[in-house]
Coordinates of C-alpha atoms and ligand atoms in Angstrom, one line a residue:
M1 CA -19.3 -32.5 -71.2
I2 CA -15.9 -31.2 -70.0
K3 CA -16.2 -27.8 -68.3
K4 CA -13.1 -27.8 -66.1
V5 CA -9.7 -29.4 -66.5
C6 CA -7.0 -29.8 -63.9
I7 CA -3.5 -30.3 -65.1
L8 CA -1.0 -31.9 -62.8
F9 CA 2.4 -30.8 -64.1
A10 CA 5.4 -32.7 -62.9
S11 CA 8.7 -31.8 -64.6
P12 CA 11.6 -30.3 -62.7
R13 CA 12.3 -28.3 -65.9
K14 CA 9.8 -25.5 -65.7
N15 CA 10.1 -24.6 -69.3
G16 CA 11.2 -28.0 -70.6
N17 CA 9.7 -30.3 -73.2
T18 CA 6.6 -31.3 -71.3
K19 CA 5.7 -27.7 -70.5
Q20 CA 6.1 -26.8 -74.2
L21 CA 3.3 -29.3 -75.0
V22 CA 1.2 -28.1 -72.1
I23 CA 1.2 -24.5 -73.3
P24 CA -0.6 -25.0 -76.6
F25 CA -2.9 -27.6 -75.0
V26 CA -4.0 -25.0 -72.4
D27 CA -4.3 -22.3 -75.0
E28 CA -6.6 -24.5 -77.0
L29 CA -8.8 -25.1 -73.9
D30 CA -9.0 -21.4 -73.3
K31 CA -10.1 -20.8 -76.9
A32 CA -12.8 -23.4 -76.4
G33 CA -14.0 -21.6 -73.3
V34 CA -13.0 -24.5 -71.0
S35 CA -11.4 -23.4 -67.8
S36 CA -8.2 -25.1 -66.6
R37 CA -5.9 -24.9 -63.6
L38 CA -2.3 -26.1 -63.7
L39 CA -0.7 -27.3 -60.5
D40 CA 3.1 -27.5 -60.6
L41 CA 3.8 -30.5 -58.4
Y42 CA 7.5 -29.5 -58.0
D43 CA 6.3 -26.4 -56.2
M44 CA 4.1 -28.3 -53.8
K45 CA 4.8 -30.2 -50.6
I46 CA 4.0 -33.8 -51.5
E47 CA 4.8 -36.8 -49.4
G48 CA 4.5 -40.5 -50.4
C49 CA 1.7 -42.7 -48.9
H50 CA 2.5 -43.9 -45.4
A51 CA 0.1 -46.9 -45.9
C52 CA -1.6 -46.1 -42.5
R53 CA -5.0 -46.8 -44.2
T54 CA -6.7 -44.1 -42.0
C55 CA -8.4 -42.8 -45.2
Q56 CA -10.0 -46.1 -45.9
N57 CA -12.7 -45.8 -43.2
I58 CA -13.4 -42.1 -43.9
W59 CA -15.8 -42.0 -46.8
D60 CA -16.9 -38.4 -47.0
G61 CA -13.5 -36.9 -47.9
F62 CA -9.8 -37.5 -48.4
G63 CA -9.2 -38.7 -44.8
C64 CA -5.4 -38.6 -45.1
P65 CA -3.6 -37.5 -41.9
I66 CA -0.5 -36.2 -43.8
D67 CA -0.6 -32.4 -43.7
D68 CA 0.7 -31.4 -47.1
D69 CA -0.5 -30.1 -50.5
V70 CA -2.1 -33.3 -51.7
H71 CA -5.3 -32.1 -50.0
I72 CA -5.3 -29.2 -52.5
I73 CA -4.9 -31.6 -55.4
F74 CA -7.6 -33.9 -54.1
N75 CA -10.1 -31.1 -53.9
E76 CA -9.1 -29.7 -57.3
I77 CA -9.6 -33.0 -59.0
L78 CA -13.1 -33.4 -57.4
E79 CA -14.0 -30.0 -58.9
S80 CA -12.8 -31.0 -62.4
D81 CA -14.3 -33.2 -65.1
L82 CA -11.0 -34.1 -66.6
F83 CA -7.5 -34.3 -65.0
V84 CA -4.3 -34.5 -67.0
L85 CA -1.1 -36.1 -65.8
A86 CA 1.7 -34.1 -67.6
T87 CA 5.0 -35.7 -66.9
P88 CA 8.3 -36.5 -68.6
I89 CA 9.0 -40.3 -68.4
Y90 CA 11.7 -41.1 -65.8
S91 CA 12.8 -44.8 -65.6
W92 CA 9.7 -45.9 -67.6
F93 CA 7.3 -44.1 -65.3
C94 CA 6.2 -40.6 -64.2
T95 CA 8.4 -38.4 -62.0
M96 CA 8.6 -38.7 -58.2
P97 CA 6.1 -36.1 -57.1
M98 CA 3.5 -37.4 -59.5
K99 CA 4.1 -41.0 -58.2
G100 CA 3.5 -39.7 -54.7
V101 CA 0.2 -38.0 -55.8
I102 CA -1.2 -41.0 -57.7
D103 CA -0.4 -43.4 -54.7
R104 CA -2.1 -41.0 -52.2
L105 CA -5.1 -40.7 -54.5
V106 CA -5.6 -44.3 -55.3
Y107 CA -6.2 -44.9 -51.6
G108 CA -7.7 -41.5 -50.6
M109 CA -10.2 -41.5 -53.5
N110 CA -11.0 -45.3 -53.5
K111 CA -12.4 -46.5 -50.2
Y112 CA -12.1 -50.2 -51.0
F113 CA -9.8 -51.4 -48.2
G114 CA -11.5 -50.4 -45.0
D115 CA -13.7 -52.5 -42.6
E116 CA -16.3 -52.5 -45.3
R117 CA -15.9 -51.8 -49.0
G118 CA -16.7 -48.2 -49.7
P119 CA -17.1 -46.0 -52.8
S120 CA -14.8 -44.5 -55.3
L121 CA -15.2 -40.7 -54.8
W122 CA -14.0 -39.8 -58.2
K123 CA -16.0 -42.3 -60.2
G124 CA -16.8 -41.2 -63.8
K125 CA -14.1 -38.5 -64.0
E126 CA -11.8 -38.6 -66.9
L127 CA -8.0 -38.9 -67.0
A128 CA -5.5 -38.1 -69.8
I129 CA -1.7 -38.1 -70.1
I130 CA 0.7 -35.7 -71.7
S131 CA 4.2 -37.0 -71.6
T132 CA 7.6 -36.7 -73.3
C133 CA 10.3 -39.2 -73.4
G134 CA 13.7 -40.0 -74.9
Y135 CA 12.9 -43.4 -76.4
R136 CA 10.4 -43.9 -79.2
V137 CA 7.0 -43.1 -77.5
E138 CA 5.6 -46.6 -77.9
I139 CA 8.6 -47.9 -75.8
G140 CA 9.2 -44.9 -73.6
M141 CA 5.7 -44.4 -72.2
E142 CA 3.9 -47.8 -72.7
N143 CA 4.5 -48.8 -69.0
F144 CA 3.1 -45.6 -67.6
A145 CA 0.1 -45.6 -70.0
D146 CA -0.6 -49.3 -69.2
A147 CA -0.4 -48.6 -65.5
M148 CA -2.8 -45.7 -65.8
K149 CA -5.3 -47.7 -67.8
K150 CA -5.3 -50.2 -65.0
Y151 CA -5.5 -47.4 -62.4
C152 CA -8.5 -46.0 -64.2
K153 CA -10.3 -49.3 -64.3
H154 CA -9.6 -49.9 -60.6
S155 CA -10.9 -46.4 -59.7
G156 CA -13.9 -46.2 -62.0
L157 CA -12.3 -43.4 -64.0
K158 CA -12.5 -43.1 -67.7
Y159 CA -9.1 -43.3 -69.5
K160 CA -9.4 -40.6 -72.2
G161 CA -6.0 -41.0 -74.0
S162 CA -2.5 -39.8 -74.2
L163 CA -0.3 -37.4 -76.1
A164 CA 3.3 -38.3 -76.1
E165 CA 6.3 -36.8 -78.0
R166 CA 9.9 -37.8 -78.3
D167 CA 12.8 -35.8 -77.1
M168 CA 15.8 -36.2 -79.4
G169 CA 18.3 -34.9 -76.8
Y170 CA 19.3 -31.7 -75.2
N171 CA 21.1 -30.5 -78.3
A172 CA 18.1 -30.9 -80.5
R173 CA 15.2 -28.4 -80.6
F174 CA 12.2 -30.2 -79.1
M175 CA 9.2 -28.1 -80.1
N176 CA 8.1 -27.7 -83.7
E177 CA 4.9 -26.9 -85.6
E178 CA 3.9 -30.5 -85.9
K179 CA 4.1 -31.1 -82.1
E180 CA 2.1 -27.9 -81.5
I181 CA -0.6 -29.1 -83.9
H182 CA -0.7 -32.5 -82.0
A183 CA -1.1 -30.7 -78.7
R184 CA -3.9 -28.5 -80.0
D185 CA -5.7 -31.5 -81.7
F186 CA -5.3 -33.4 -78.4
A187 CA -7.0 -30.6 -76.4
R188 CA -9.9 -30.5 -78.8
E189 CA -10.3 -34.3 -78.7
M190 CA -10.2 -34.3 -74.8
I191 CA -13.1 -31.8 -74.5
K192 CA -15.3 -33.3 -77.2
Ligands
FMN1 C1 16.4 -39.1 -64.7 C2 15.9 -39.2 -66.0 C3 15.3 -40.5 -66.4 C4 14.8 -40.7 -67.7 N1 14.2 -41.9 -68.0 C5 13.7 -42.1 -69.2 C6 13.1 -43.3 -69.6 O1 13.0 -44.2 -68.8 N2 12.6 -43.4 -70.8 C7 12.6 -42.4 -71.7 O2 12.1 -42.6 -72.8 N3 13.2 -41.2 -71.4 C8 13.7 -41.0 -70.2 N4 14.2 -39.8 -69.9 C9 14.2 -38.7 -70.9 C10 13.1 -37.7 -70.6 O3 11.8 -38.3 -70.4 C11 12.9 -36.6 -71.7 O4 14.2 -36.0 -71.9 C12 11.8 -35.7 -71.5 O5 11.4 -35.0 -72.7 C13 12.2 -34.6 -70.5 O6 11.1 -33.7 -70.3 P1 11.2 -32.3 -69.6 O7 12.0 -31.4 -70.4 O8 9.8 -31.8 -69.5 O9 11.7 -32.5 -68.2 C14 14.8 -39.6 -68.6 C15 15.4 -38.3 -68.2 C16 15.9 -38.2 -67.0 C17 16.5 -36.8 -66.6

């Protein structure tokens, strides 16, 4: 049962298309009594993985020597049942800070590459995607969704599904009643 949701939000446009989907999604969680926390990755200090592999031999925590805000994200995900990657699609993938976070976590959470093979610290948690893109959604977000399905399998996470909506350009209004219904339905589906 989903009691707590962590949303990693990664658009540089704070009130852009992706946020407009996230708002009704969060509202629906609130109505269902599910607590959620949104972390805006563009407001956080996030470096890419240095590939030092220090984390691989530290099995009781993140073990990453980089002193930045990914430690907050690591802890928040461990306290959540479901975490949501909310990102516009940039060059067929997520935006830069989210890529930094998913690289850091795929090592810091999965202790597979040390002297001995260790555990996945986030095994059994659920991952979902909320994204917006300019192409038809099947084309725009298929690479990112495919990668995250593989990421989940590798990590022992459960891939819960995705909500994706198309942006028809900066001169067209993005949000409408249909998209809001999709976002609310998606929230209810995620916490079933
Ligand atoms: C630098 C950049 C790269 C983009 N790359 C893609 C892409 O590869 N595929 C796609 O479908 N849309 C692409 N888009 C369009 C955005 O995904 C789309 O406009 C999205 O809805 C923006 O969301 P936001 O308002 O939350 O930032 C790109 C936009 C930008 C600014």
